[in-house]
PDB file of C-alpha atoms in Angstrom:
ATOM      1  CA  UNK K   1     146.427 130.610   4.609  1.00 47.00           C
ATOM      2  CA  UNK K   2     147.064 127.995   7.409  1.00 48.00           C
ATOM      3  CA  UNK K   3     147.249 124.599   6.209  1.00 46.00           C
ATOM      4  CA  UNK K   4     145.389 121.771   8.193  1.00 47.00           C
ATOM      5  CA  UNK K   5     146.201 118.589   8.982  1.00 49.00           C
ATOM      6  CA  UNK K   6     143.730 116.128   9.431  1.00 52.00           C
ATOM      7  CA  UNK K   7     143.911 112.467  11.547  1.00 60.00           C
ATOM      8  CA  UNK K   8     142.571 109.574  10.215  1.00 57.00           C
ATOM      9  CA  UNK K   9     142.007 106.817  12.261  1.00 62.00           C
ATOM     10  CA  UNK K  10     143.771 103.521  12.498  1.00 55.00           C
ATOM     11  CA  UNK K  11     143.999 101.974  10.211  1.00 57.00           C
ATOM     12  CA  UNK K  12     143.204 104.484   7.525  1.00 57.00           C
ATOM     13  CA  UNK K  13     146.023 106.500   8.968  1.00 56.00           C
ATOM     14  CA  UNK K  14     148.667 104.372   6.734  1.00 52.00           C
ATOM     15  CA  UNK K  15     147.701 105.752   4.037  1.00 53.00           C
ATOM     16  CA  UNK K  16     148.453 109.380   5.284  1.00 54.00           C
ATOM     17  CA  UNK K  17     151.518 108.868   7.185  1.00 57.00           C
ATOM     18  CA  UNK K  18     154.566 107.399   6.812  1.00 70.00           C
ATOM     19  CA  UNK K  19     154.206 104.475   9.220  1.00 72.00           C
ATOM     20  CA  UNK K  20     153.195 101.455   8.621  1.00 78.00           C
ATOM     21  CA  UNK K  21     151.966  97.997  10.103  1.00 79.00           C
ATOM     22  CA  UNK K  22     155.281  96.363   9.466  1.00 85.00           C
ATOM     23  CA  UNK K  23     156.887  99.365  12.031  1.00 84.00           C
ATOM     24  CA  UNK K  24     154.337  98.430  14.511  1.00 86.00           C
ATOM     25  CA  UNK K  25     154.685  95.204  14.005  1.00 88.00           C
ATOM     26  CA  UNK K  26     158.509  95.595  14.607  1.00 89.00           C
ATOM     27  CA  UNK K  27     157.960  97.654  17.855  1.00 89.00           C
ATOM     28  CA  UNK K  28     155.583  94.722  19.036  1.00 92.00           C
ATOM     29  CA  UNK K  29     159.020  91.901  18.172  1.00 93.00           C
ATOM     30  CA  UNK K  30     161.269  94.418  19.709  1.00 92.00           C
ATOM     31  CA  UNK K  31     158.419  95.023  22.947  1.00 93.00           C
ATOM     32  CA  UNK K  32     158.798  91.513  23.552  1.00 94.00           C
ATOM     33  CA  UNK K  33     162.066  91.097  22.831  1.00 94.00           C
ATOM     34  CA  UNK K  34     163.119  94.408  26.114  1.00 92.00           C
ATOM     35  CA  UNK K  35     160.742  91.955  28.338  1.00 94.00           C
ATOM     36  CA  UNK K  36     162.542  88.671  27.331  1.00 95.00           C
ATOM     37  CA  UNK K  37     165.975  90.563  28.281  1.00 94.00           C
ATOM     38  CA  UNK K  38     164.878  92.395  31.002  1.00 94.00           C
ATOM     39  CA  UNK K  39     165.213  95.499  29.545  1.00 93.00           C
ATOM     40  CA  UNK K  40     161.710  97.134  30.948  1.00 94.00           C
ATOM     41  CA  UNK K  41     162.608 100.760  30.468  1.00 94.00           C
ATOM     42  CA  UNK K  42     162.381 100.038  27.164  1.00 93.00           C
ATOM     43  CA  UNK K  43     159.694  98.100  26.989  1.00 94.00           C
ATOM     44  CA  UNK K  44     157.624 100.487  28.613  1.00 95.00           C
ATOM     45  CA  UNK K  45     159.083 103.412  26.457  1.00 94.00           C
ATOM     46  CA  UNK K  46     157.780 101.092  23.223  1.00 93.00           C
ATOM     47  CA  UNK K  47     154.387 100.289  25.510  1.00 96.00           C
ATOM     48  CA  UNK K  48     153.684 104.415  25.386  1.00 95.00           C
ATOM     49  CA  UNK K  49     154.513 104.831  22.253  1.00 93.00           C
ATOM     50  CA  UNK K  50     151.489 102.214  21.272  1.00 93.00           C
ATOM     51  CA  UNK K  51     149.214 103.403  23.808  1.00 95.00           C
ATOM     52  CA  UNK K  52     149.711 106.753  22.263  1.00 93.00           C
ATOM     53  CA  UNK K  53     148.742 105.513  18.625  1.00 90.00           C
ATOM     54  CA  UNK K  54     146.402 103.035  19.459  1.00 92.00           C
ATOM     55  CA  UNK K  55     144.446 104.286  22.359  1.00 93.00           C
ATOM     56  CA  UNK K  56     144.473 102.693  25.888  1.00 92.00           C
ATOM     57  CA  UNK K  57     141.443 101.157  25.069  1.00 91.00           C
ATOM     58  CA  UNK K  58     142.772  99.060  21.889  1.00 92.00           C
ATOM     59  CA  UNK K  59     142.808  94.617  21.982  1.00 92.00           C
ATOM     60  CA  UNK K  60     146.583  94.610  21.708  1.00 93.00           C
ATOM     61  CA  UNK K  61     147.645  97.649  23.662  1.00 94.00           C
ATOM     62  CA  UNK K  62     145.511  96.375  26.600  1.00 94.00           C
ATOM     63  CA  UNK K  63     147.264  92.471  25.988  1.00 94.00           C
ATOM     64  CA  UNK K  64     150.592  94.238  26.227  1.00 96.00           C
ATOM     65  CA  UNK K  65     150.077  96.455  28.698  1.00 96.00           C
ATOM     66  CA  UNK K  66     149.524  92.802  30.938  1.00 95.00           C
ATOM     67  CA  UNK K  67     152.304  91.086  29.567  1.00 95.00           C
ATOM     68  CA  UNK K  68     154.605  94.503  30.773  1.00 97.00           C
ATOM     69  CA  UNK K  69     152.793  93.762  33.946  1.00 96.00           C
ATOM     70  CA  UNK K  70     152.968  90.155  34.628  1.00 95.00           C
ATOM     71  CA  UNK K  71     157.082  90.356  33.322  1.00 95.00           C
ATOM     72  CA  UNK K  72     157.959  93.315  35.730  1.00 95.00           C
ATOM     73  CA  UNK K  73     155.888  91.290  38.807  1.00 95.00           C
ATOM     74  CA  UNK K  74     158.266  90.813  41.684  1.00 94.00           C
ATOM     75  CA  UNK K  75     155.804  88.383  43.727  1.00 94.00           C
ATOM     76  CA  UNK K  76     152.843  86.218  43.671  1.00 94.00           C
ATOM     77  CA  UNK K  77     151.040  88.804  45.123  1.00 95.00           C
ATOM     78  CA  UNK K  78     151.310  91.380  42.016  1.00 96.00           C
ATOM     79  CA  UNK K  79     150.971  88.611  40.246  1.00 96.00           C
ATOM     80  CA  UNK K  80     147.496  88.092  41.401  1.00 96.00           C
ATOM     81  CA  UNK K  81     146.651  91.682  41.095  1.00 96.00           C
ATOM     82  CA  UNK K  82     147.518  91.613  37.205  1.00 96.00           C
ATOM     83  CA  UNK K  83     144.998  88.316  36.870  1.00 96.00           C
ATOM     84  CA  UNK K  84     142.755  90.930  38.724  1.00 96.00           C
ATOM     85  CA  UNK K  85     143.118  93.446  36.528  1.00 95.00           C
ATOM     86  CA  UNK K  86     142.700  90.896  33.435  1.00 95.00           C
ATOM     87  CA  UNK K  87     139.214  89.928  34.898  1.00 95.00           C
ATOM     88  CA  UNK K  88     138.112  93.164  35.275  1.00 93.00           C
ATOM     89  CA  UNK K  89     138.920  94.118  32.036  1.00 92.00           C
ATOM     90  CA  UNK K  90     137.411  90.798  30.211  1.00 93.00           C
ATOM     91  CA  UNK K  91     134.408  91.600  32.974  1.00 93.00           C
ATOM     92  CA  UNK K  92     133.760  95.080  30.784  1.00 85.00           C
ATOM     93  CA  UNK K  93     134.537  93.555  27.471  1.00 84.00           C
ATOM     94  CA  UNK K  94     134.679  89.615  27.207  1.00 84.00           C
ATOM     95  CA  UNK K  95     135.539  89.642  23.272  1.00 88.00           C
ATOM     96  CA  UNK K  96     139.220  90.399  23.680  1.00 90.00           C
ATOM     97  CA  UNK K  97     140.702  86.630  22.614  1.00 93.00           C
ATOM     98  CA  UNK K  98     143.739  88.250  23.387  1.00 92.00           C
ATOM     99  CA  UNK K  99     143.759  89.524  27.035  1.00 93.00           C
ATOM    100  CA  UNK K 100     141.727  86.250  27.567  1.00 95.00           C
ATOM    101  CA  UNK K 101     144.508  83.950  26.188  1.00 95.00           C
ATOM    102  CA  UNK K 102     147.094  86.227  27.978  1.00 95.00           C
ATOM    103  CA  UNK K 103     144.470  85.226  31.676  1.00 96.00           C
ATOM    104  CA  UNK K 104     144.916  81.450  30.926  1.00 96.00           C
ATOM    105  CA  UNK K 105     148.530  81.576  29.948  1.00 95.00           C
ATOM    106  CA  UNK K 106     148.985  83.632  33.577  1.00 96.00           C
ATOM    107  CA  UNK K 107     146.684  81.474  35.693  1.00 96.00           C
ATOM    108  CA  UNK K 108     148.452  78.282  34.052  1.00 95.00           C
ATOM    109  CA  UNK K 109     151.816  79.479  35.114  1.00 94.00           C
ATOM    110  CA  UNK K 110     150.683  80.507  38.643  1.00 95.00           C
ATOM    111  CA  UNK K 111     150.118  76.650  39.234  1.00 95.00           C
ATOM    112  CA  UNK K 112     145.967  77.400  38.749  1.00 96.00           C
ATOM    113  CA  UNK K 113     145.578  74.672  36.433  1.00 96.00           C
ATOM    114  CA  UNK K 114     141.919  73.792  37.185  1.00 96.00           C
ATOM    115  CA  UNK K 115     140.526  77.240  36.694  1.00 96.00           C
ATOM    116  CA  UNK K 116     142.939  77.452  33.462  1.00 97.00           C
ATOM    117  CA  UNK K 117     141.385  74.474  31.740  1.00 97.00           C
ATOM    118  CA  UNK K 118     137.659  75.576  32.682  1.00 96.00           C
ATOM    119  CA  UNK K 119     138.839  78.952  31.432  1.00 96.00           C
ATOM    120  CA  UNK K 120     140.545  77.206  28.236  1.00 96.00           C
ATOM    121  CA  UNK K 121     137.489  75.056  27.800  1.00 96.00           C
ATOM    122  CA  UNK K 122     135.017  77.981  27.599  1.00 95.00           C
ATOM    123  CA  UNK K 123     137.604  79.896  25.330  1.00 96.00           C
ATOM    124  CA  UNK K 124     137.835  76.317  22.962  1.00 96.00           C
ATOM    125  CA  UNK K 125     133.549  76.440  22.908  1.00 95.00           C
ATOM    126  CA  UNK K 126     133.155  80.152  21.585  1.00 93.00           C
ATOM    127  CA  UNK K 127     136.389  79.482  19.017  1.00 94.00           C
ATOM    128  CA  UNK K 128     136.491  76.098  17.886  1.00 95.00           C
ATOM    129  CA  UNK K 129     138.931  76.529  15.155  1.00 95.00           C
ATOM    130  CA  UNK K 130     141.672  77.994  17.682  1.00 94.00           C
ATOM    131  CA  UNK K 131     143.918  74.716  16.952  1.00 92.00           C
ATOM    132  CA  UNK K 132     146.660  76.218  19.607  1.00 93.00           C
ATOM    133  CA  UNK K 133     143.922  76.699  21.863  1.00 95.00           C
ATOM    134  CA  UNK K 134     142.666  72.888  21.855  1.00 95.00           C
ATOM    135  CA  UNK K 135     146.567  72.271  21.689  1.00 92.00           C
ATOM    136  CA  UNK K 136     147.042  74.049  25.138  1.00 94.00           C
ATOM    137  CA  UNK K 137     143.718  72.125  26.262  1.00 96.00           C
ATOM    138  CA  UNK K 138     145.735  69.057  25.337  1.00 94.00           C
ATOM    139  CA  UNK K 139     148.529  69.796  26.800  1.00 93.00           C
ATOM    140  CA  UNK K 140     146.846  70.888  30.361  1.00 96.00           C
ATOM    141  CA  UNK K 141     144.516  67.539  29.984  1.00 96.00           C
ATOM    142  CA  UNK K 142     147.681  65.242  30.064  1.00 94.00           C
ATOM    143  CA  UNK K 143     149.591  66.916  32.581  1.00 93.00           C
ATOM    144  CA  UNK K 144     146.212  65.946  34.936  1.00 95.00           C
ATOM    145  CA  UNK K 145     146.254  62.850  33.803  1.00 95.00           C
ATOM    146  CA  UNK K 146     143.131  62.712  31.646  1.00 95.00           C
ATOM    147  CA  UNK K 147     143.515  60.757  29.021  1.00 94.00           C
ATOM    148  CA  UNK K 148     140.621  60.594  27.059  1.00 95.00           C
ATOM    149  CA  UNK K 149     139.924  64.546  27.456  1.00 96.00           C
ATOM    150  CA  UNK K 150     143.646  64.935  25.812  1.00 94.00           C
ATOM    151  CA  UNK K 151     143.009  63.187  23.062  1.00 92.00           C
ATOM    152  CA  UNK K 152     139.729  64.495  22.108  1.00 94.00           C
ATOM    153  CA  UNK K 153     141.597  68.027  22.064  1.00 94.00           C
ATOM    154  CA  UNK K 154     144.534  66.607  20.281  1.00 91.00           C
ATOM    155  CA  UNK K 155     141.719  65.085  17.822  1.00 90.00           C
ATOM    156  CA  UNK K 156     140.281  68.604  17.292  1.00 93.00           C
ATOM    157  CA  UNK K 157     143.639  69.944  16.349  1.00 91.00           C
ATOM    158  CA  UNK K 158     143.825  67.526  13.651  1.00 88.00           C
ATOM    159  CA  UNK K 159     140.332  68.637  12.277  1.00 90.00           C
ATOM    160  CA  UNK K 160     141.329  72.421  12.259  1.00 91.00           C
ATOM    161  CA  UNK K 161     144.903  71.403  10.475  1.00 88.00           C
ATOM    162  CA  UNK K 162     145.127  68.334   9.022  1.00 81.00           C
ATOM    163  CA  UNK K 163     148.554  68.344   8.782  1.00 77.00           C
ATOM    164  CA  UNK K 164     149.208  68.861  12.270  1.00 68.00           C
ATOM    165  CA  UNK K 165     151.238  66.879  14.229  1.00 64.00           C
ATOM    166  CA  UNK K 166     151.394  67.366  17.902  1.00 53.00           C
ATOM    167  CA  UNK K 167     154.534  66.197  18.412  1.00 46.00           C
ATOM    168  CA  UNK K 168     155.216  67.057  22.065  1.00 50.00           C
ATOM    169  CA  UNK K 169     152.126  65.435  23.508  1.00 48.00           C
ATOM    170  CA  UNK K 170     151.906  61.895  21.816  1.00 51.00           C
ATOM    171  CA  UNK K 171     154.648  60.167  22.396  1.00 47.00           C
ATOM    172  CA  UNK K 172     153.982  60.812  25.978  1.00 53.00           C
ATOM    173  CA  UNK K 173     150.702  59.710  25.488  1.00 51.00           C
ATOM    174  CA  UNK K 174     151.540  55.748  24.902  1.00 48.00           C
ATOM    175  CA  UNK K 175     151.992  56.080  28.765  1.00 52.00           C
ATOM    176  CA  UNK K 176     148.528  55.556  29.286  1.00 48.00           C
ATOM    177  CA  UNK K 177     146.777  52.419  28.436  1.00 46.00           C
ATOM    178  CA  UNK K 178     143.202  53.606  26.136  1.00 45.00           C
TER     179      UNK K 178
END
């Protein structure tokens, strides 16, 4: 008699294999850590290996797979084809936080800093309690100079955690007369 093997699905599949989510999350630390040192063979030998488990399709796989992309971009120009790609994807399915955080970080460090704070500002209105969201918010306020809209956000941190204290942005913040 053959034996048979049956697949569970994530996440059930723990309990059948000998994985588990602390590997995966150790291939995601060590994923990041390949792109950090430029080691992108690596990286995308790691980035297969998830795609393989998780599906092409899955939140993280598809934030990763971007984050490969945007590290291994030699020019503005491939650059602009991986914010492409990010609005495409969000176009098809706009309730991956992820891929949309990974769009604002991108467009923010491209020097688009208006269409990151609408972005950001959209993203803070459908998840309120995101205090590193309204942080960032903060953060892209004051470096425009607006003052008031900076201070709400930092205000809205301190409602989500109370014992929050946005240290980088307010002691820059006595700079500007209220």
């Amino acid at each position: 008699a053959r034996s048979m093997s049956i697949a569970l699905p994530w996440p059930l599949s723990i309990f059948s294999t000998k994985e588990s989510a602390e590997l995966w999350a150790s291939y995601e630390t060590l994923f990041i850590s390949c792109l950090r040192t430029g080691d992108d063979t690596s990286a995308s030998t790691i980035l297969d290996r998830m795609t393989t488990r998780f599906g092409a399709k899955n939140e993280r796989v598809l934030m990763y797979k971007g984050l490969f992309h945007e590290a291994t971009a030699q020019s503005d120009a491939e650059l602009a084809k991986v914010l492409k790609m990010y609005d495409e994807t969000l176009k098809g399915d706009g309730s991956n936080l992820l891929l949309q955080k990974r769009r604002i970080g991108l467009m923010k460090s491209m020097g688009k800093i208006s269409p990151a704070m609408e972005s950001l500002t959209r993203y803070c209105s459908v998840n309120p309690t995101d205090a590193e969201a309204w942080s960032e918010l903060a953060d892209l306020y004051f470096s425009q100079g607006m003052k008031e809209q900076a201070i709400f956000s930092l205000e809205e941190v301190l409602l989500i955690q109370p014992n929050a204290w946005p240290v980088r942005l307010l002691p820059d913040l006595h700079e500007f007369p209220i």
